[in-house]
Coordinates of C-alpha atoms in Angstrom, one line a residue:
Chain A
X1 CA -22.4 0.6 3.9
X2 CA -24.5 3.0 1.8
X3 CA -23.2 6.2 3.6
X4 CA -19.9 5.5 3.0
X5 CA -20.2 4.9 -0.3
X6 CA -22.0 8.0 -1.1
X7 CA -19.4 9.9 1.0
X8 CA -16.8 8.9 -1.6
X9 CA -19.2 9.6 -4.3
X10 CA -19.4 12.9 -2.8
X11 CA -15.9 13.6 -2.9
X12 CA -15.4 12.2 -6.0
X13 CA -18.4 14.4 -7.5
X14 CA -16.6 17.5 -5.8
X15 CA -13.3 17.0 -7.6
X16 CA -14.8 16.6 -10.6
X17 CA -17.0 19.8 -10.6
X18 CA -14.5 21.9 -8.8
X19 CA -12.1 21.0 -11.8
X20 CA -15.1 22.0 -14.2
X21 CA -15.2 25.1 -12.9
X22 CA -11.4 25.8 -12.5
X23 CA -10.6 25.5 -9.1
X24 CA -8.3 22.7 -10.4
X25 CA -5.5 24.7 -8.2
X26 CA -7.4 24.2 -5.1
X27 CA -7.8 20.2 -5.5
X28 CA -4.8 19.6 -7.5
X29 CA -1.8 21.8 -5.1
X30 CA -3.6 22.6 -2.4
X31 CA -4.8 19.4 -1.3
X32 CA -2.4 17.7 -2.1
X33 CA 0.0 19.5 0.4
X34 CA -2.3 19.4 2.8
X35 CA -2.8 15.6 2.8
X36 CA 1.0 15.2 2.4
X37 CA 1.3 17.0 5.7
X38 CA -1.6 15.4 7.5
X39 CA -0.7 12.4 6.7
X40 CA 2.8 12.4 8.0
X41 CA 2.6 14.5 10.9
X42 CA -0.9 12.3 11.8
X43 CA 1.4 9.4 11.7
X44 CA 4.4 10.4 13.5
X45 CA 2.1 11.7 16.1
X46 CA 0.0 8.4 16.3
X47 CA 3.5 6.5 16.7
X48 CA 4.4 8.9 19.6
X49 CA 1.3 8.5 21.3
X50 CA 2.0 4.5 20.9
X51 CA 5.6 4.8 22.0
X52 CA 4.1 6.8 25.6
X53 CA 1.5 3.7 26.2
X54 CA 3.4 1.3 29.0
X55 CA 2.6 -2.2 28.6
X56 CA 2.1 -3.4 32.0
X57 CA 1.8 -7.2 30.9
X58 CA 3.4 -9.6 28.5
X59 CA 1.4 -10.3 26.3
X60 CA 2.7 -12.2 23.2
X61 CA 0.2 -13.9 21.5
X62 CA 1.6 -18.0 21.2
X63 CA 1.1 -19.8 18.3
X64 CA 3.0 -23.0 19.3
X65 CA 5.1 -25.0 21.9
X66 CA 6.3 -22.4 24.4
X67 CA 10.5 -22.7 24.9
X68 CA 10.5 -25.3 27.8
X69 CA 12.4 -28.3 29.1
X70 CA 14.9 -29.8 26.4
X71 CA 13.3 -32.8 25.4
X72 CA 10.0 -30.5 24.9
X73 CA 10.2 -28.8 20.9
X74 CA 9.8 -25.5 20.8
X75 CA 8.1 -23.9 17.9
X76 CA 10.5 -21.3 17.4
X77 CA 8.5 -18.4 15.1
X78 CA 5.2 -19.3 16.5
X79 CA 6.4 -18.9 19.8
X80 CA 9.7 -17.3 19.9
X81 CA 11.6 -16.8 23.5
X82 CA 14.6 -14.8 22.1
X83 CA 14.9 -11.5 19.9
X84 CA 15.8 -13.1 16.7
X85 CA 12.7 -15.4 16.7
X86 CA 10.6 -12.2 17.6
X87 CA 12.5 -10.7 14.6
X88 CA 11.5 -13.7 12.3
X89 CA 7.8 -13.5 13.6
X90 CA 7.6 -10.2 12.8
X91 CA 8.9 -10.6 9.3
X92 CA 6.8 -13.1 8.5
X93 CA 3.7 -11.6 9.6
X94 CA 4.6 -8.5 8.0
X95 CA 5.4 -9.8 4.7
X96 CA 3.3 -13.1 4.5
X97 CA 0.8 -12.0 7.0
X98 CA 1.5 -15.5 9.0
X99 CA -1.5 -14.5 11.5
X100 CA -3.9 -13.9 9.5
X101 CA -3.0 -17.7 7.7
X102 CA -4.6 -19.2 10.9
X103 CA -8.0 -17.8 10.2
X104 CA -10.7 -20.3 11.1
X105 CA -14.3 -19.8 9.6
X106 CA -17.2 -21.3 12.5
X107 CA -19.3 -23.3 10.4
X108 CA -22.7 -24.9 12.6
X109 CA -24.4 -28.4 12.0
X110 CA -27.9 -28.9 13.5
X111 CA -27.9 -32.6 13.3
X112 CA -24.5 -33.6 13.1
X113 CA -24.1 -37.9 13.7
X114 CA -20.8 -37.0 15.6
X115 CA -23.2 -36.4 18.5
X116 CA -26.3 -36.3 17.7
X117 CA -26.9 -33.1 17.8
X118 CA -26.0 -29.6 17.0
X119 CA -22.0 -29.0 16.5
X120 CA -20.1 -26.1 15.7
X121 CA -17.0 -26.9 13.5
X122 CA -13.8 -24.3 12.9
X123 CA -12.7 -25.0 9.8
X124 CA -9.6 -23.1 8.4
X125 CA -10.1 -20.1 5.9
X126 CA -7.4 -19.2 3.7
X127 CA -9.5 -16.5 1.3
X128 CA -8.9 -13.5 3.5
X129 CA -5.6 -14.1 3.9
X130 CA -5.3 -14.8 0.0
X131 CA -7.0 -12.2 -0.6
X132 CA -5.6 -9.4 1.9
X133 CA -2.1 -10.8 0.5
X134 CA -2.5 -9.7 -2.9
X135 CA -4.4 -6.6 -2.1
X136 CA -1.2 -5.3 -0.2
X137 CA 1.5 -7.1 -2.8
X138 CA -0.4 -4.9 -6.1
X139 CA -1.1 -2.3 -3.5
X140 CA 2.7 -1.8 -2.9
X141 CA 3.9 -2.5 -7.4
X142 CA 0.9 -0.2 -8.2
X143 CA 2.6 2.6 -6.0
X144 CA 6.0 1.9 -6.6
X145 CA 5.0 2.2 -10.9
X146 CA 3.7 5.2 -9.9
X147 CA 7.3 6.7 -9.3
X148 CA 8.0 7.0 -13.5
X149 CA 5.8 10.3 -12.9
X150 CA 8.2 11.2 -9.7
X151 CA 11.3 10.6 -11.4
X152 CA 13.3 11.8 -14.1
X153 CA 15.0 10.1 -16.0
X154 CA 12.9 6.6 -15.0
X155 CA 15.1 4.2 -13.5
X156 CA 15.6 0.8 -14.6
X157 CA 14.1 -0.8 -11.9
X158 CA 10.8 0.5 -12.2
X159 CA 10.5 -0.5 -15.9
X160 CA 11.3 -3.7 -15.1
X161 CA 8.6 -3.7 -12.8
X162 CA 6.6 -2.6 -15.7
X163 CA 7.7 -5.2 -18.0
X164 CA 6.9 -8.0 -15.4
X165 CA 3.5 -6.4 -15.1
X166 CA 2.9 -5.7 -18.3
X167 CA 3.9 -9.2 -19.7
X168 CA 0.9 -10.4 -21.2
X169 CA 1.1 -7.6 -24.0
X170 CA -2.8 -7.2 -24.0
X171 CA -3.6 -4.1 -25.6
X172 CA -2.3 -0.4 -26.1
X173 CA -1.7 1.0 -23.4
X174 CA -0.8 -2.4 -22.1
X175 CA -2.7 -4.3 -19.5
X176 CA -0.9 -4.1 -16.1
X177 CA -1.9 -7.4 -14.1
X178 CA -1.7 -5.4 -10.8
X179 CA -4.2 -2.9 -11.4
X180 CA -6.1 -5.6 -12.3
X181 CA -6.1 -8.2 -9.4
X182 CA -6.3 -5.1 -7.2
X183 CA -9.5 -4.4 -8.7
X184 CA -10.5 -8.2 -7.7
X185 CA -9.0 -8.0 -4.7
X186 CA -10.6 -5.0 -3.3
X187 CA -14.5 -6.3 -5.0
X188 CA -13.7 -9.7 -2.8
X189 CA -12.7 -7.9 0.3
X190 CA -15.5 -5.8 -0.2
X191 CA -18.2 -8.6 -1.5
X192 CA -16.9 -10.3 2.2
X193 CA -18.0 -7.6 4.2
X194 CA -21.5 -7.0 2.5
X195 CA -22.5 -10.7 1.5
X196 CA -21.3 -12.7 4.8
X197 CA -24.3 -11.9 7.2
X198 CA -21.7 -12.4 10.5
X199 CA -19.1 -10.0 9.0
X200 CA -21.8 -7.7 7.8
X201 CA -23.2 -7.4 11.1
X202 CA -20.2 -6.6 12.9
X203 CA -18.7 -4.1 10.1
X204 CA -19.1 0.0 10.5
X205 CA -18.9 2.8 8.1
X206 CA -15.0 3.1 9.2
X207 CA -14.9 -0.3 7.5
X208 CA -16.4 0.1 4.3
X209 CA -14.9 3.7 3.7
X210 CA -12.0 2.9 3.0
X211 CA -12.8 0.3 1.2
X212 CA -15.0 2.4 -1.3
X213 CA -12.0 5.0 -1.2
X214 CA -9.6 2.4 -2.7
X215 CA -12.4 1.2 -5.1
X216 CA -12.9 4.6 -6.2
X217 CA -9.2 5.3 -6.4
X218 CA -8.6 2.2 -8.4
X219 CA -11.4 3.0 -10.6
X220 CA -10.6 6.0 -11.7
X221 CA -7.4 4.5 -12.0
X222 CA -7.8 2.2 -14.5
X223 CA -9.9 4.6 -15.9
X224 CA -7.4 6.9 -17.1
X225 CA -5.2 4.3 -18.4
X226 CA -7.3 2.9 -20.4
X227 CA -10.5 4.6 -21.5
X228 CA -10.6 8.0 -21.1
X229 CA -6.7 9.1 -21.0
X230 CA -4.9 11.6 -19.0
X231 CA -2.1 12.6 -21.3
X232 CA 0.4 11.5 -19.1
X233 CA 3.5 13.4 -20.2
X234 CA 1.2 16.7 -18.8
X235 CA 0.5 14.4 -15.6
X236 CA 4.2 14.1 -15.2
X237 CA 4.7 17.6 -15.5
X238 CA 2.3 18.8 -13.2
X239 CA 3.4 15.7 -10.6
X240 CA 7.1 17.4 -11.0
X241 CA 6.1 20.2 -10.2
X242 CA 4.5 19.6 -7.2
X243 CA 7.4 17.5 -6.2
X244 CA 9.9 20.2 -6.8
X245 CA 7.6 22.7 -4.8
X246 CA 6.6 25.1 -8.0
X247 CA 3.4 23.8 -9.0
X248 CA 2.4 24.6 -12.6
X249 CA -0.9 23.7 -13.3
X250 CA -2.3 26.7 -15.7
X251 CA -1.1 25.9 -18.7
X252 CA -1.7 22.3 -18.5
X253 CA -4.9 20.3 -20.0
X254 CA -5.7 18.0 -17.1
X255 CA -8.7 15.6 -16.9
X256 CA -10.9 15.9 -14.6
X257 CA -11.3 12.3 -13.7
X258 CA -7.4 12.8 -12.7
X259 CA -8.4 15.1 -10.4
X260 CA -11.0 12.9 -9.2
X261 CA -8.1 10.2 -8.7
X262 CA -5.9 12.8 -6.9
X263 CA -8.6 14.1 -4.9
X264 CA -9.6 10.6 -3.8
X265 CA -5.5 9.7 -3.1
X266 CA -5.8 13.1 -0.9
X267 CA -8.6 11.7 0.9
X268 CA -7.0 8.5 2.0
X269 CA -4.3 10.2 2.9
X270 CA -6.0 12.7 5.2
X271 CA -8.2 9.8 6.4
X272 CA -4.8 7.4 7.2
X273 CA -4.0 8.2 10.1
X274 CA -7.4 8.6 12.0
X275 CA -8.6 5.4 11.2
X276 CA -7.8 1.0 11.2
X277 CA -5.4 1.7 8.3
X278 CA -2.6 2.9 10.7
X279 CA -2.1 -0.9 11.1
X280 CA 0.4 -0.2 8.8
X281 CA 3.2 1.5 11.4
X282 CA 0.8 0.0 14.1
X283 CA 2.0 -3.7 13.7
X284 CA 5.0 -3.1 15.0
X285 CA 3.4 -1.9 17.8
X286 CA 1.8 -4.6 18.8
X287 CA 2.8 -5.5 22.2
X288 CA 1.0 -9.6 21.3
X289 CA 3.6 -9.8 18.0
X290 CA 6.7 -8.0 19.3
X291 CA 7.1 -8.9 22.6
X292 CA 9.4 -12.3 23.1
X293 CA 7.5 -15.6 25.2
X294 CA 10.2 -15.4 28.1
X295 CA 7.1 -14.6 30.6
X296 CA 9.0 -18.2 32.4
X297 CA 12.3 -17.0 32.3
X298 CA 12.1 -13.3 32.9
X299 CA 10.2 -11.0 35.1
X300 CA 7.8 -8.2 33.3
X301 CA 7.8 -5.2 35.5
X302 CA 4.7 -3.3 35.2
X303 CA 6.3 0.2 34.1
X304 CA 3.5 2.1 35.8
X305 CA 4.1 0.0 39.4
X306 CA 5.4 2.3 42.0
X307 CA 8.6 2.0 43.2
X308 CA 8.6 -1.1 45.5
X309 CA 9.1 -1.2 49.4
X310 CA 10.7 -4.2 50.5
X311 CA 11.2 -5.4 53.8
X312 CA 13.6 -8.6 53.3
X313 CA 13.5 -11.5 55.8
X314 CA 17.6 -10.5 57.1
X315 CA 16.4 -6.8 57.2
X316 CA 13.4 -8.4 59.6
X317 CA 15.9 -10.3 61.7
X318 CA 18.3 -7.5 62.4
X319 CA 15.5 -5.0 63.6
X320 CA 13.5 -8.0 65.6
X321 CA 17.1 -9.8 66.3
X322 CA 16.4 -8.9 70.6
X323 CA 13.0 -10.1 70.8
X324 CA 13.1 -12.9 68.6
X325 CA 15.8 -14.3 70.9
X326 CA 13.9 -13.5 74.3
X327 CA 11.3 -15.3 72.8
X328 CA 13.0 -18.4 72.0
X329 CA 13.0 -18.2 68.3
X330 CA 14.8 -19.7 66.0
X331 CA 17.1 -17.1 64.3
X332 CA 19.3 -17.4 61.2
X333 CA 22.4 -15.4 63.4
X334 CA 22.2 -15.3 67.0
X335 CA 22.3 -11.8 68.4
X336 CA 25.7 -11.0 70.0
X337 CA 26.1 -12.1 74.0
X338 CA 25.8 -9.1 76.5
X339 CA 28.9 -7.8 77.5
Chain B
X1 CA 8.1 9.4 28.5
X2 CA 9.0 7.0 25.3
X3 CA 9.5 3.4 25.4
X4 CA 11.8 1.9 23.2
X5 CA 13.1 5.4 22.6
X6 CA 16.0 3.9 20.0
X7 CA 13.5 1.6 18.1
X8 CA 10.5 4.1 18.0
X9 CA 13.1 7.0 16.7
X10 CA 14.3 4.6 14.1
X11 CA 11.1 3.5 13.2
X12 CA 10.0 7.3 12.6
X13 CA 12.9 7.8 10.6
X14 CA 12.1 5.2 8.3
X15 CA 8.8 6.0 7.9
X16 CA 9.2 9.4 7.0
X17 CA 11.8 8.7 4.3
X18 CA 9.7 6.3 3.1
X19 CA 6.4 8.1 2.9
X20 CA 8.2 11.1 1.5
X21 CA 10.4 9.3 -1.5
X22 CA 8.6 11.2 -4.1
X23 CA 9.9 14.3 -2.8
X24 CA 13.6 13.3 -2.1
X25 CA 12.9 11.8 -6.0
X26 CA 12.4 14.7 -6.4
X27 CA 15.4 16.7 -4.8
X28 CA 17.5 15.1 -6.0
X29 CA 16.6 14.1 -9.5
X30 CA 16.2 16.2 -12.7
X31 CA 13.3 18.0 -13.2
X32 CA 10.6 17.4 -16.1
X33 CA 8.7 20.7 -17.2
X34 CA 8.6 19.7 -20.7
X35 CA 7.9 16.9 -23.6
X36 CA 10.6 18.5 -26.1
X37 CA 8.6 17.2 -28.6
X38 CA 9.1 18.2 -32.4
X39 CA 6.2 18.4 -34.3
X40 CA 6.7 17.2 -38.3
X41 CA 6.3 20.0 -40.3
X42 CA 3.0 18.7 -42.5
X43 CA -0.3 20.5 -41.5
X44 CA -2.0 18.0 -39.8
X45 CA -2.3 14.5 -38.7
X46 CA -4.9 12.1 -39.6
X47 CA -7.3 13.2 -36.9
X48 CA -7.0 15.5 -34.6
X49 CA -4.4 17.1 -31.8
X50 CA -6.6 16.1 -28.6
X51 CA -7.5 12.4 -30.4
X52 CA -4.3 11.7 -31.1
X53 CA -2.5 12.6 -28.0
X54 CA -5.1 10.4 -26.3
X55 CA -5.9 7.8 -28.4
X56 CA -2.9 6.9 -30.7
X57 CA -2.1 3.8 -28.9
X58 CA -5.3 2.4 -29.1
X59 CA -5.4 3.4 -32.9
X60 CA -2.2 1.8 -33.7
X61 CA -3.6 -1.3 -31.7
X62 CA -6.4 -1.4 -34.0
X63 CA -4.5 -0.7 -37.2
X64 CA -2.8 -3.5 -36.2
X65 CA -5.4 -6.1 -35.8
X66 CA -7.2 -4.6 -38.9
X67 CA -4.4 -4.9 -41.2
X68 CA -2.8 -8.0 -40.0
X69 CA -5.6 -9.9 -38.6
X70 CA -8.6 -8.5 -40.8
X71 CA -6.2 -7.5 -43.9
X72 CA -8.1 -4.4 -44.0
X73 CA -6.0 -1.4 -45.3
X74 CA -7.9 0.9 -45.3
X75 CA -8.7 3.5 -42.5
X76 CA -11.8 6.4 -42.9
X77 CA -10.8 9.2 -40.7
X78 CA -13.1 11.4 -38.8
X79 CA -13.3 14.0 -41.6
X80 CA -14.1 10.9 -43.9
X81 CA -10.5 11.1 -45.6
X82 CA -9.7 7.8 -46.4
X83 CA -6.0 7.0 -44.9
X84 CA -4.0 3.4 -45.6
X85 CA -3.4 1.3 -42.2
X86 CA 0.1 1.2 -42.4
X87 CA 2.7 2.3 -39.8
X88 CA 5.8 2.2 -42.3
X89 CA 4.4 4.5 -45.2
X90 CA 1.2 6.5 -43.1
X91 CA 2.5 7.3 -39.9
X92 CA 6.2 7.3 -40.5
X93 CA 6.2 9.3 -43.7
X94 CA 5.7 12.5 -41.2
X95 CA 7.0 11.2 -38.1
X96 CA 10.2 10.4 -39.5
X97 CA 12.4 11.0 -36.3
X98 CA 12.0 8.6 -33.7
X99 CA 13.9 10.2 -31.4
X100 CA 12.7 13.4 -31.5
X101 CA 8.9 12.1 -31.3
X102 CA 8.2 9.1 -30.2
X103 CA 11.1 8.5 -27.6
X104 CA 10.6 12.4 -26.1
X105 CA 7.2 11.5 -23.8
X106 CA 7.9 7.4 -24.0
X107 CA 11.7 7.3 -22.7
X108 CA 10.7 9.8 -19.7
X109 CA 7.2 8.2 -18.7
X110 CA 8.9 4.6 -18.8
X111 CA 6.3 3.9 -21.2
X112 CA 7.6 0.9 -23.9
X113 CA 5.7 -0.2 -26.7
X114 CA 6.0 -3.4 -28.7
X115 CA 5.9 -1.4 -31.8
X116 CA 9.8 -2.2 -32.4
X117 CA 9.6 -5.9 -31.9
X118 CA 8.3 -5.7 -35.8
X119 CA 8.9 -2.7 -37.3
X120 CA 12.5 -1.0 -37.6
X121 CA 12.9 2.3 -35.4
X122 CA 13.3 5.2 -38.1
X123 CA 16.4 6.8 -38.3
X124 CA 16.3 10.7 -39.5
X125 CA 17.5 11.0 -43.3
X126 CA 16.3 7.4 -44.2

């Protein structure tokens, strides 16, 4: 938990000296590039590698009443037997993360009067979900704001966005509710892992990184909007230029905590596609959530099976037909008479 | 060998449109390699260049609660000049042109103060 945190200190500490001491060109066009390129090519390459993998069982995870007899209801999304319930399964547990909604929490009585004696008790646990839901939701409006400093002139959807965001009118530059329950989200997902002993004894550095990443990337973040500024018509200049491929960075005053924030964005990006946040392409992947409950209705066919030999009963008959009949048999056609 | 060769292409495709959207945002949008600005022609503002890009929203803010909510007109600068908290006749006496200041870095980084919800936006030769 510690070591990760420190990494991301490290990196942040990095970006902030190396912009002291004018190597802003190196973390603000180089790496950026780089992570651009890592991060798509990692993740075309981890989809790939995905597509390769055979699944040699169905596997869909069921939620509900499997599709049976007629007077038997089936629960359609939870366990869907056709393509267009798969289809609705997967939209709902991509956008509404319906999966995740099930999430029971194990809760233990020693003396519990039920039975006199010690009981362990799922009860369900909608926080994570809750939580994880509006982590991704201000996730997604925080980058798609971003795109007034990708796009000239701004269009109108994006300051709607703003507007909706912004509509509490607190302060100058006003108060975005997104950066602000992200903030909360990301302390609660992160409080999770560090105060609940179970989670916290099952959760690795590769869990809290990212978790610090985002804090620190949020942070700084905020930071810039609202306390120590990055001038943001040179941010948009400098972001143009790196979208247009002819960087201009010299003659620009950037602060360094923005390259601390770009630096940081770099890192997740590098860091994407190596690690448990390639869930993102990954879910629809998953052979438990995409494939269709029809494991009654149709055969799965283990794609790395060789090629069966079959020996069918008629096939049997003709070779044996002779024999069978010397031996008094019973045959499904009788062999023809001797001539 | 690829399973669901037509799905996982699509997929791809998708993705790598997505991900790259600032760059197509890019490619085919107008570029942005200046504020076009235009300065007033007075020597200086009421603090300095650096504080003033940085800071003017929050100094407005305050002017604001100060004038309307404290009825204090009165601002000391850094340099101890003593300025009156007043949008209209302070700020607007120089920055007459709301077009050629204010809207230049607001219109193009979607940024949309409340400023005009009160006060009228200036028009040049008012």
């Amino acid at each position: 938990m510690l070591e990760s945190l420190i990494v991301v200190l490290l990196i942040g500490a990095i970006a902030w000296i190396g912009s002291a001491i004018g190597l802003t060109a190196v973390f603000g066009i180089v790496l950026p590039y780089v992570a651009v390129c890592v991060f798509v090519v990692g993740l075309v390459r981890r989809m790939i590698y995905w597509a390769k993998s055979p699944v040699p069982f169905a596997i869909p995870t069921t939620g509900g009443q499997e599709h049976s007899l007629d007077f038997i209801k089936q629960d359609k999304f939870d366990c869907p037997n056709t393509k267009w319930g798969v289809f609705v399964r997967m939209v709902l547990e991509v956008l509404l993360f319906r999966s995740l909604f099930r999430n029971t929490r194990a809760i233990s009585f020693e003396n519990d009067p039920v039975n006199n004696g010690p009981r362990v008790v799922y009860y369900s646990s909608k926080w994570l979900w809750f939580f994880a839901l509006l982590f991704h939701y201000c996730f997604f409006l925080v980058f798609l704001r971003h795109f007034r400093f990708f796009m000239e002139p701004v269009p109108a959807c994006i300051s709607f966005v703003e507007a909706v965001d912004g509509v509490l009118q607190i302060g100058s530059p006003r108060f975005f509710l997104t950066g602000g329950i992200l903030l909360v989200a990301i302390l609660f997902l992160l409080a999770r892992r560090i105060f609940d002993q179970r989670l916290r004894y099952i959760s690795l550095i590769n869990d809290y990184f990212p978790l610090w990443l985002l804090l620190g990337i949020v942070i700084s973040g905020l930071y810039l909007r609202y306390f120590d500024k990055a001038e943001i018509a040179q941010v948009k200049i400098f972001i143009m230029g790196l979208t247009h491929f002819s960087p201009v960075i010299s003659n620009l005053d950037l602060n360094g905590i923005f390259i601390v924030h770009l630096t940081l964005v770099s890192t997740l990006l590098i860091y994407f596609p190596f690690s448990k946040l390639v869930h993102m392409p990954g879910v629809f992947f998953s052979p438990t959530r995409n494939l269709p409950t029809n494991t009654r209705e149709v055969r799965h066919i283990n794609p790395w099976n060789p090629p069966s030999q079959f020996f069918t009963y008629p096939e049997y008959e003709d070779r044996y037909r002779e024999a069978m009949a010397e031996a008094g048999l019973p045959l499904e056609k009788q062999p023809k008479p001797a001539e | 060998m690829l399973y669901n060769k037509k799905a996982v292409y699509l997929g791809i495709v998708i993705l790598v449109v997505l991900l790259t959207a600032p760059f197509w945002a890019g490619l085919f949008g107008q570029n942005y390699t200046k504020t076009g600005v235009t300065k007033p022609n007075e020597e200086a503002c009421i603090e300095n260049v650096e504080f003033m890009r940085a800071q003017h929203m929050r100094l407005l803010n305050e002017w604001r609660d100060e004038a309307l909510r404290n009825e204090n007109r009165t601002y000391i600068a850094k340099d101890g000049k003593k300025w009156e908290i007043s949008l209209q006749n302070t700020c607007m006496r120089c920055h007459k042109n709301y077009d050629d200041f204010c809207a230049k870095c607001h219109l193009s980084n979607s940024v949309s103060p409340y400023c005009w919800t009160c006060h009228i936006i200036p028009v040049e030769g008012k």
